[in-house]
Amino acid sequence: VAGHQAERSMATTVMGQDVSLPVLISPTGVQAVHPDGEVAVARAAASRGTVMGLSNFASKSVEEVCAVNDRTFFQMYWTGQRDVMVQRMERAHAAGAKGLIATLDWSFSMGRDWGSPEIPEKVDLKTMVRMAPKVATKPRWLWEFGKTGQIPDLRAPNLAPPDGGEAPTFFGAYYEWMTTTPPTWDDVDWMRETWAQISGGRPFMLKGVCRVDDAKRAVDAGVAAISVSNHGGNNLDGTPATIRVLHPIAEAVGDQVEVVMDGGIRRGSDVVKALALGARAVMIGRAYLWGLAANGEEGVGNVLDVLRSGIDSALLGLGLSSIDQLTPDTVEVPEGFLRPLGVPARS
């Protein structure tokens, strides 16, 4: 294709859902940095025509989120007994979730959040007094919560027991996680099959694949999609960036399952590079959380608009009319940049 193209398409499909741009909302927990939390994010994603990923550690319920974005994928960790996980799948399906994401790229690490801001277990009077000096430096944030007449609720409503009992705090949810035996591939098979039975065959994504051999095993498990992700690099902080391991995985299994990439996306050209190296779409986390904390729904929408504009500019500069025309030849990859993990060494 030569010369500039007057019209440039960014539309694609991910797990059966049409999206207007190849940028999805990655599920992240504890979005109580804004009164509307995940509901604000879901609204912004819906208004921009894309998928909302909702964490089971979210501060808003799956019912609230699905009500404002009918392209919601519900995310689960491997926590609790199987009967509890079944109940959570059933609830997500009843709420209208269009797919399930199983996150396996974070086995609980006590030290991963060293240096991060403190997250209190609950916001009571004692906590408010102790944290008042920090809150006083954020008058706009305080005003937003003040208008609601509520204080941040640091509970995980999607983990509430089905008998109407109280939802656990996030630290209670973490305890359940730490005391659950890590899953095996047989457990992944069970999770995918169980979701298929509950949902009538709605798609299942396995998040946390960084190795070619794991990607092939995920195909054997019958997943619809995999997310190439290292959980933001904050579990094993020496893990290669996902953009470095993406292409070998896409080459190995991209014709059998949908491949998305999660991690490191900060601008539209980052999205274009990922798509050129084999991703169908990308998932963003930190970028939209910055937008949420700064300006709620409008802030998240602005982040998505900035990424859309950057993708469009890159396509224009490349002389392409669609993201479908992106190939590995579109990008210049330095020697030694790609990291094919989980590939047998050649003799």
Tab-separated table of C-alpha atoms in Angstrom:
chain	number	residue	atom	x	y	z
A	1	VAL	CA	0.000	0.000	0.000
A	2	ALA	CA	1.542	3.285	-1.069
A	3	GLY	CA	0.742	6.769	0.182
A	4	HIS	CA	-1.599	8.002	2.887
A	5	GLN	CA	-5.002	6.400	3.334
A	6	ALA	CA	-8.010	8.664	3.810
A	7	GLU	CA	-9.818	6.165	6.040
A	8	ARG	CA	-8.211	3.911	8.633
A	9	SER	CA	-9.997	1.093	10.464
A	10	MET	CA	-9.180	-0.030	13.997
A	11	ALA	CA	-12.147	-2.366	14.465
A	12	THR	CA	-11.670	-6.003	15.435
A	13	THR	CA	-13.312	-8.775	17.434
A	14	VAL	CA	-12.114	-10.380	20.658
A	15	MET	CA	-13.796	-13.511	22.032
A	16	GLY	CA	-16.842	-12.836	19.867
A	17	GLN	CA	-17.216	-9.187	20.878
A	18	ASP	CA	-16.949	-6.429	18.276
A	19	VAL	CA	-14.720	-3.579	19.424
A	20	SER	CA	-14.065	-0.264	17.725
A	21	LEU	CA	-10.378	-0.222	18.655
A	22	PRO	CA	-7.944	-2.969	19.660
A	23	VAL	CA	-7.627	-1.766	23.259
A	24	LEU	CA	-9.436	-3.603	26.044
A	25	ILE	CA	-9.766	-2.816	29.736
A	26	SER	CA	-7.656	-5.254	31.731
A	27	PRO	CA	-9.198	-6.381	35.035
A	28	THR	CA	-7.626	-4.691	38.059
A	29	GLY	CA	-8.768	-4.762	41.670
A	30	VAL	CA	-9.464	-2.111	44.302
A	31	GLN	CA	-10.557	0.721	42.003
A	32	ALA	CA	-11.891	2.689	44.956
A	33	VAL	CA	-9.662	5.620	44.019
A	34	HIS	CA	-12.877	7.143	42.636
A	35	PRO	CA	-16.409	6.905	44.056
A	36	ASP	CA	-17.728	5.235	40.890
A	37	GLY	CA	-14.728	2.907	40.567
A	38	GLU	CA	-15.215	0.130	38.012
A	39	VAL	CA	-18.619	1.480	36.986
A	40	ALA	CA	-16.955	4.647	35.702
A	41	VAL	CA	-14.392	2.585	33.807
A	42	ALA	CA	-17.081	0.360	32.299
A	43	ARG	CA	-19.094	3.358	31.132
A	44	ALA	CA	-16.066	4.916	29.487
A	45	ALA	CA	-15.209	1.639	27.759
A	46	ALA	CA	-18.807	1.236	26.551
A	47	SER	CA	-18.907	4.772	25.162
A	48	ARG	CA	-15.719	4.046	23.191
A	49	GLY	CA	-16.990	0.698	21.965
A	50	THR	CA	-14.678	-1.668	23.768
A	51	VAL	CA	-14.568	-4.500	26.311
A	52	MET	CA	-14.544	-4.092	30.082
A	53	GLY	CA	-12.516	-6.597	32.075
A	54	LEU	CA	-13.820	-6.831	35.640
A	55	SER	CA	-11.733	-8.290	38.460
A	56	ASN	CA	-13.335	-10.505	41.062
A	57	PHE	CA	-11.353	-8.299	43.483
A	58	ALA	CA	-13.240	-5.262	42.160
A	59	SER	CA	-14.834	-2.682	44.418
A	60	LYS	CA	-18.081	-2.764	42.390
A	61	SER	CA	-20.315	-5.750	41.699
A	62	VAL	CA	-20.477	-7.650	38.445
A	63	GLU	CA	-24.186	-6.783	38.248
A	64	GLU	CA	-23.496	-3.038	38.391
A	65	VAL	CA	-20.763	-3.231	35.779
A	66	CYS	CA	-22.592	-5.485	33.301
A	67	ALA	CA	-25.571	-3.113	33.538
A	68	VAL	CA	-23.522	-0.282	31.994
A	69	ASN	CA	-21.312	-2.296	29.618
A	70	ASP	CA	-22.752	-5.356	27.888
A	71	ARG	CA	-19.268	-6.336	26.679
A	72	THR	CA	-17.894	-7.314	30.084
A	73	PHE	CA	-15.490	-10.177	30.683
A	74	PHE	CA	-15.413	-11.360	34.288
A	75	GLN	CA	-12.015	-12.293	35.703
A	76	MET	CA	-11.280	-14.881	38.374
A	77	TYR	CA	-8.240	-16.035	40.274
A	78	TRP	CA	-7.896	-19.614	41.426
A	79	THR	CA	-9.100	-19.031	44.975
A	80	GLY	CA	-11.321	-20.975	47.322
A	81	GLN	CA	-12.916	-24.381	46.911
A	82	ARG	CA	-14.342	-25.520	43.593
A	83	ASP	CA	-17.951	-25.148	44.731
A	84	VAL	CA	-17.227	-21.515	45.596
A	85	MET	CA	-15.691	-20.912	42.182
A	86	VAL	CA	-18.732	-22.441	40.527
A	87	GLN	CA	-20.986	-20.039	42.453
A	88	ARG	CA	-18.896	-17.089	41.251
A	89	MET	CA	-19.087	-18.270	37.643
A	90	GLU	CA	-22.849	-18.705	37.918
A	91	ARG	CA	-23.227	-15.214	39.324
A	92	ALA	CA	-21.102	-13.681	36.554
A	93	HIS	CA	-23.099	-15.500	33.873
A	94	ALA	CA	-26.410	-14.453	35.424
A	95	ALA	CA	-25.215	-10.848	35.443
A	96	GLY	CA	-24.463	-11.004	31.714
A	97	ALA	CA	-20.702	-11.527	31.484
A	98	LYS	CA	-19.784	-12.381	27.883
A	99	GLY	CA	-16.591	-14.253	28.765
A	100	LEU	CA	-14.401	-15.435	31.603
A	101	ILE	CA	-10.744	-14.556	32.191
A	102	ALA	CA	-8.690	-16.846	34.415
A	103	THR	CA	-5.645	-15.007	35.743
A	104	LEU	CA	-2.677	-17.233	36.519
A	105	ASP	CA	0.197	-14.741	36.204
A	106	TRP	CA	0.182	-13.814	39.855
A	107	SER	CA	0.697	-16.403	42.534
A	108	PHE	CA	0.560	-14.405	45.718
A	109	SER	CA	3.808	-12.690	46.656
A	110	MET	CA	4.087	-10.950	50.014
A	111	GLY	CA	6.865	-8.680	48.793
A	112	ARG	CA	5.525	-7.539	45.444
A	113	ASP	CA	4.030	-4.304	46.756
A	114	TRP	CA	7.068	-3.014	48.645
A	115	GLY	CA	7.204	0.729	48.134
A	116	SER	CA	3.560	0.978	47.036
A	117	PRO	CA	1.181	3.360	48.818
A	118	GLU	CA	-0.556	1.907	51.852
A	119	ILE	CA	-3.954	0.293	51.348
A	120	PRO	CA	-5.819	0.096	54.662
A	121	GLU	CA	-7.866	-3.002	55.397
A	122	LYS	CA	-10.920	-0.851	56.053
A	123	VAL	CA	-11.733	2.846	56.306
A	124	ASP	CA	-12.988	3.472	59.825
A	125	LEU	CA	-12.687	6.520	62.102
A	126	LYS	CA	-9.267	5.468	63.371
A	127	THR	CA	-7.972	5.024	59.828
A	128	MET	CA	-9.408	8.356	58.689
A	129	VAL	CA	-7.700	10.207	61.543
A	130	ARG	CA	-4.377	8.494	60.845
A	131	MET	CA	-4.499	9.208	57.114
A	132	ALA	CA	-5.989	12.718	57.372
A	133	PRO	CA	-2.657	14.501	56.687
A	134	LYS	CA	-2.269	12.627	53.380
A	135	VAL	CA	-5.895	13.125	52.376
A	136	ALA	CA	-5.643	16.880	53.089
A	137	THR	CA	-3.138	17.206	50.250
A	138	LYS	CA	-5.766	15.865	47.784
A	139	PRO	CA	-8.706	18.290	48.189
A	140	ARG	CA	-10.248	17.478	44.813
A	141	TRP	CA	-10.261	13.755	45.560
A	142	LEU	CA	-11.773	14.450	48.993
A	143	TRP	CA	-14.448	16.643	47.409
A	144	GLU	CA	-15.453	13.912	44.937
A	145	PHE	CA	-16.016	11.433	47.744
A	146	GLY	CA	-17.581	14.095	49.957
A	147	LYS	CA	-20.292	14.764	47.371
A	148	THR	CA	-21.402	11.140	47.606
A	149	GLY	CA	-21.696	11.180	51.380
A	150	GLN	CA	-19.820	7.884	51.414
A	151	ILE	CA	-16.352	6.722	52.368
A	152	PRO	CA	-14.273	4.291	50.284
A	153	ASP	CA	-15.557	0.757	50.794
A	154	LEU	CA	-12.570	-1.559	50.610
A	155	ARG	CA	-14.517	-4.770	50.226
A	156	ALA	CA	-14.797	-7.243	47.368
A	157	PRO	CA	-18.534	-7.544	46.610
A	158	ASN	CA	-17.996	-10.206	43.942
A	159	LEU	CA	-16.598	-12.534	46.598
A	160	ALA	CA	-19.607	-12.213	48.891
A	161	PRO	CA	-21.165	-15.566	49.862
A	162	PRO	CA	-24.413	-16.425	48.034
A	163	ASP	CA	-26.381	-16.550	51.312
A	164	GLY	CA	-26.225	-12.771	51.570
A	165	GLY	CA	-23.319	-12.680	54.002
A	166	GLU	CA	-20.875	-9.815	54.182
A	167	ALA	CA	-18.261	-9.462	51.437
A	168	PRO	CA	-14.669	-9.932	52.578
A	169	THR	CA	-12.176	-7.118	52.749
A	170	PHE	CA	-9.464	-7.250	50.111
A	171	PHE	CA	-7.057	-8.539	52.706
A	172	GLY	CA	-9.554	-11.276	53.505
A	173	ALA	CA	-9.678	-12.090	49.792
A	174	TYR	CA	-5.892	-12.233	49.687
A	175	TYR	CA	-5.914	-14.633	52.620
A	176	GLU	CA	-8.240	-16.947	50.718
A	177	TRP	CA	-5.828	-16.727	47.798
A	178	MET	CA	-2.754	-17.504	49.871
A	179	THR	CA	-4.410	-20.545	51.442
A	180	THR	CA	-5.615	-22.023	48.135
A	181	THR	CA	-3.335	-24.625	46.533
A	182	PRO	CA	-2.028	-23.240	43.195
A	183	PRO	CA	-3.802	-24.674	40.136
A	184	THR	CA	-2.545	-27.392	37.835
A	185	TRP	CA	-3.286	-27.754	34.124
A	186	ASP	CA	-6.025	-30.207	35.099
A	187	ASP	CA	-7.579	-27.403	37.145
A	188	VAL	CA	-7.430	-25.088	34.133
A	189	ASP	CA	-9.201	-27.792	32.065
A	190	TRP	CA	-11.881	-28.037	34.773
A	191	MET	CA	-12.320	-24.273	34.984
A	192	ARG	CA	-12.763	-23.888	31.236
A	193	GLU	CA	-15.165	-26.826	30.980
A	194	THR	CA	-17.208	-25.648	33.978
A	195	TRP	CA	-17.565	-22.142	32.574
A	196	ALA	CA	-18.625	-23.584	29.215
A	197	GLN	CA	-21.334	-25.659	30.898
A	198	ILE	CA	-22.597	-22.750	33.000
A	199	SER	CA	-22.525	-20.155	30.228
A	200	GLY	CA	-23.639	-22.280	27.300
A	201	GLY	CA	-20.232	-22.138	25.654
A	202	ARG	CA	-19.198	-18.535	26.189
A	203	PRO	CA	-15.455	-18.004	25.635
A	204	PHE	CA	-12.657	-18.456	28.151
A	205	MET	CA	-9.350	-16.567	28.221
A	206	LEU	CA	-6.240	-17.719	30.060
A	207	LYS	CA	-4.226	-14.729	31.267
A	208	GLY	CA	-0.567	-15.030	32.197
A	209	VAL	CA	1.116	-16.862	29.319
A	210	CYS	CA	4.749	-15.931	28.644
A	211	ARG	CA	6.092	-19.235	27.294
A	212	VAL	CA	5.518	-21.060	24.028
A	213	ASP	CA	5.077	-24.419	25.752
A	214	ASP	CA	2.439	-22.944	28.075
A	215	ALA	CA	0.682	-21.390	25.087
A	216	LYS	CA	0.514	-24.794	23.393
A	217	ARG	CA	-0.810	-26.376	26.584
A	218	ALA	CA	-3.470	-23.671	26.774
A	219	VAL	CA	-4.553	-24.614	23.255
A	220	ASP	CA	-4.853	-28.228	24.407
A	221	ALA	CA	-7.063	-27.034	27.275
A	222	GLY	CA	-9.513	-25.618	24.748
A	223	VAL	CA	-9.260	-21.920	25.627
A	224	ALA	CA	-10.573	-19.349	23.165
A	225	ALA	CA	-7.867	-16.798	23.880
A	226	ILE	CA	-4.651	-16.262	25.792
A	227	SER	CA	-3.295	-13.071	27.278
A	228	VAL	CA	0.458	-12.702	27.057
A	229	SER	CA	1.024	-11.121	30.453
A	230	ASN	CA	3.473	-11.059	33.350
A	231	HIS	CA	1.075	-9.157	35.649
A	232	GLY	CA	2.820	-5.886	34.999
A	233	GLY	CA	6.198	-7.318	35.939
A	234	ASN	CA	5.428	-6.844	39.628
A	235	ASN	CA	5.404	-10.482	40.684
A	236	LEU	CA	8.704	-11.642	39.242
A	237	ASP	CA	10.317	-8.293	38.580
A	238	GLY	CA	12.998	-9.733	36.300
A	239	THR	CA	10.512	-11.214	33.838
A	240	PRO	CA	10.978	-10.101	30.200
A	241	ALA	CA	8.555	-7.459	28.990
A	242	THR	CA	5.529	-8.993	27.300
A	243	ILE	CA	6.334	-7.315	23.970
A	244	ARG	CA	9.551	-9.386	23.889
A	245	VAL	CA	7.834	-12.752	24.329
A	246	LEU	CA	4.739	-11.986	22.239
A	247	HIS	CA	5.879	-12.817	18.702
A	248	PRO	CA	7.216	-16.337	19.383
A	249	ILE	CA	3.924	-17.197	21.098
A	250	ALA	CA	1.810	-15.690	18.313
A	251	GLU	CA	3.827	-17.597	15.710
A	252	ALA	CA	3.295	-20.860	17.597
A	253	VAL	CA	-0.433	-20.673	18.380
A	254	GLY	CA	-1.884	-17.552	16.762
A	255	ASP	CA	-3.665	-19.619	14.128
A	256	GLN	CA	-5.421	-21.680	16.824
A	257	VAL	CA	-6.406	-19.188	19.530
A	258	GLU	CA	-6.780	-15.439	19.820
A	259	VAL	CA	-3.680	-13.795	21.291
A	260	VAL	CA	-3.862	-10.522	23.209
A	261	MET	CA	-1.033	-8.749	24.996
A	262	ASP	CA	-1.226	-7.130	28.416
A	263	GLY	CA	1.499	-4.870	29.805
A	264	GLY	CA	3.527	-1.780	28.989
A	265	ILE	CA	1.048	0.025	26.742
A	266	ARG	CA	1.408	3.780	27.175
A	267	ARG	CA	0.767	5.191	23.679
A	268	GLY	CA	-0.934	4.295	20.430
A	269	SER	CA	2.301	3.307	18.717
A	270	ASP	CA	2.800	0.677	21.456
A	271	VAL	CA	-0.514	-0.854	20.409
A	272	VAL	CA	0.551	-0.882	16.756
A	273	LYS	CA	3.820	-2.641	17.604
A	274	ALA	CA	1.991	-5.329	19.565
A	275	LEU	CA	-0.472	-5.916	16.739
A	276	ALA	CA	2.347	-6.094	14.208
A	277	LEU	CA	4.038	-8.778	16.317
A	278	GLY	CA	0.932	-10.939	16.412
A	279	ALA	CA	-1.551	-9.644	18.988
A	280	ARG	CA	-5.210	-9.322	18.036
A	281	ALA	CA	-5.616	-6.588	20.662
A	282	VAL	CA	-3.977	-5.263	23.819
A	283	MET	CA	-5.213	-4.870	27.362
A	284	ILE	CA	-4.374	-1.797	29.426
A	285	GLY	CA	-4.238	-1.403	33.202
A	286	ARG	CA	-2.085	1.348	34.628
A	287	ALA	CA	-2.980	3.846	31.905
A	288	TYR	CA	-6.725	3.819	32.535
A	289	LEU	CA	-6.226	3.730	36.316
A	290	TRP	CA	-4.336	7.001	36.027
A	291	GLY	CA	-7.302	8.405	34.091
A	292	LEU	CA	-9.784	7.114	36.667
A	293	ALA	CA	-7.891	8.610	39.583
A	294	ALA	CA	-7.506	11.947	37.791
A	295	ASN	CA	-11.014	12.470	36.441
A	296	GLY	CA	-13.297	9.460	36.776
A	297	GLU	CA	-15.208	8.328	33.690
A	298	GLU	CA	-14.033	11.290	31.619
A	299	GLY	CA	-10.428	10.559	32.555
A	300	VAL	CA	-10.690	6.936	31.413
A	301	GLY	CA	-12.390	8.042	28.209
A	302	ASN	CA	-9.603	10.517	27.584
A	303	VAL	CA	-6.986	7.782	27.931
A	304	LEU	CA	-8.815	5.638	25.371
A	305	ASP	CA	-9.133	8.643	23.046
A	306	VAL	CA	-5.410	9.363	23.288
A	307	LEU	CA	-4.610	5.742	22.429
A	308	ARG	CA	-7.080	5.759	19.531
A	309	SER	CA	-5.501	8.935	18.151
A	310	GLY	CA	-2.021	7.438	18.479
A	311	ILE	CA	-3.033	4.259	16.644
A	312	ASP	CA	-4.612	6.321	13.891
A	313	SER	CA	-1.517	8.503	13.542
A	314	ALA	CA	0.712	5.438	13.293
A	315	LEU	CA	-1.481	3.867	10.603
A	316	LEU	CA	-1.495	7.146	8.705
A	317	GLY	CA	2.275	7.406	8.866
A	318	LEU	CA	2.661	3.793	7.711
A	319	GLY	CA	0.314	4.296	4.774
A	320	LEU	CA	-2.081	1.611	6.017
A	321	SER	CA	-5.868	1.631	5.964
A	322	SER	CA	-6.458	-1.036	8.623
A	323	ILE	CA	-4.847	-2.701	11.600
A	324	ASP	CA	-5.355	-5.960	9.689
A	325	GLN	CA	-2.496	-4.896	7.407
A	326	LEU	CA	0.058	-4.839	10.214
A	327	THR	CA	2.706	-7.571	9.984
A	328	PRO	CA	6.068	-8.279	11.645
A	329	ASP	CA	7.726	-6.515	8.703
A	330	THR	CA	6.018	-3.301	9.843
A	331	VAL	CA	8.385	-2.958	12.792
A	332	GLU	CA	12.150	-3.033	13.091
A	333	VAL	CA	13.106	-5.477	15.838
A	334	PRO	CA	16.659	-5.176	17.247
A	335	GLU	CA	18.732	-8.335	17.238
A	336	GLY	CA	18.245	-10.283	20.474
A	337	PHE	CA	15.096	-8.358	21.413
A	338	LEU	CA	12.647	-11.245	21.053
A	339	ARG	CA	12.678	-13.810	23.856
A	340	PRO	CA	11.253	-17.195	22.815
A	341	LEU	CA	10.724	-18.762	26.228
A	342	GLY	CA	9.676	-22.386	26.634
A	343	VAL	CA	11.127	-23.509	23.320
A	344	PRO	CA	13.326	-26.637	23.284
A	345	ALA	CA	16.982	-25.775	22.770
A	346	ARG	CA	18.317	-26.739	19.363
A	347	SER	CA	21.045	-29.359	19.366
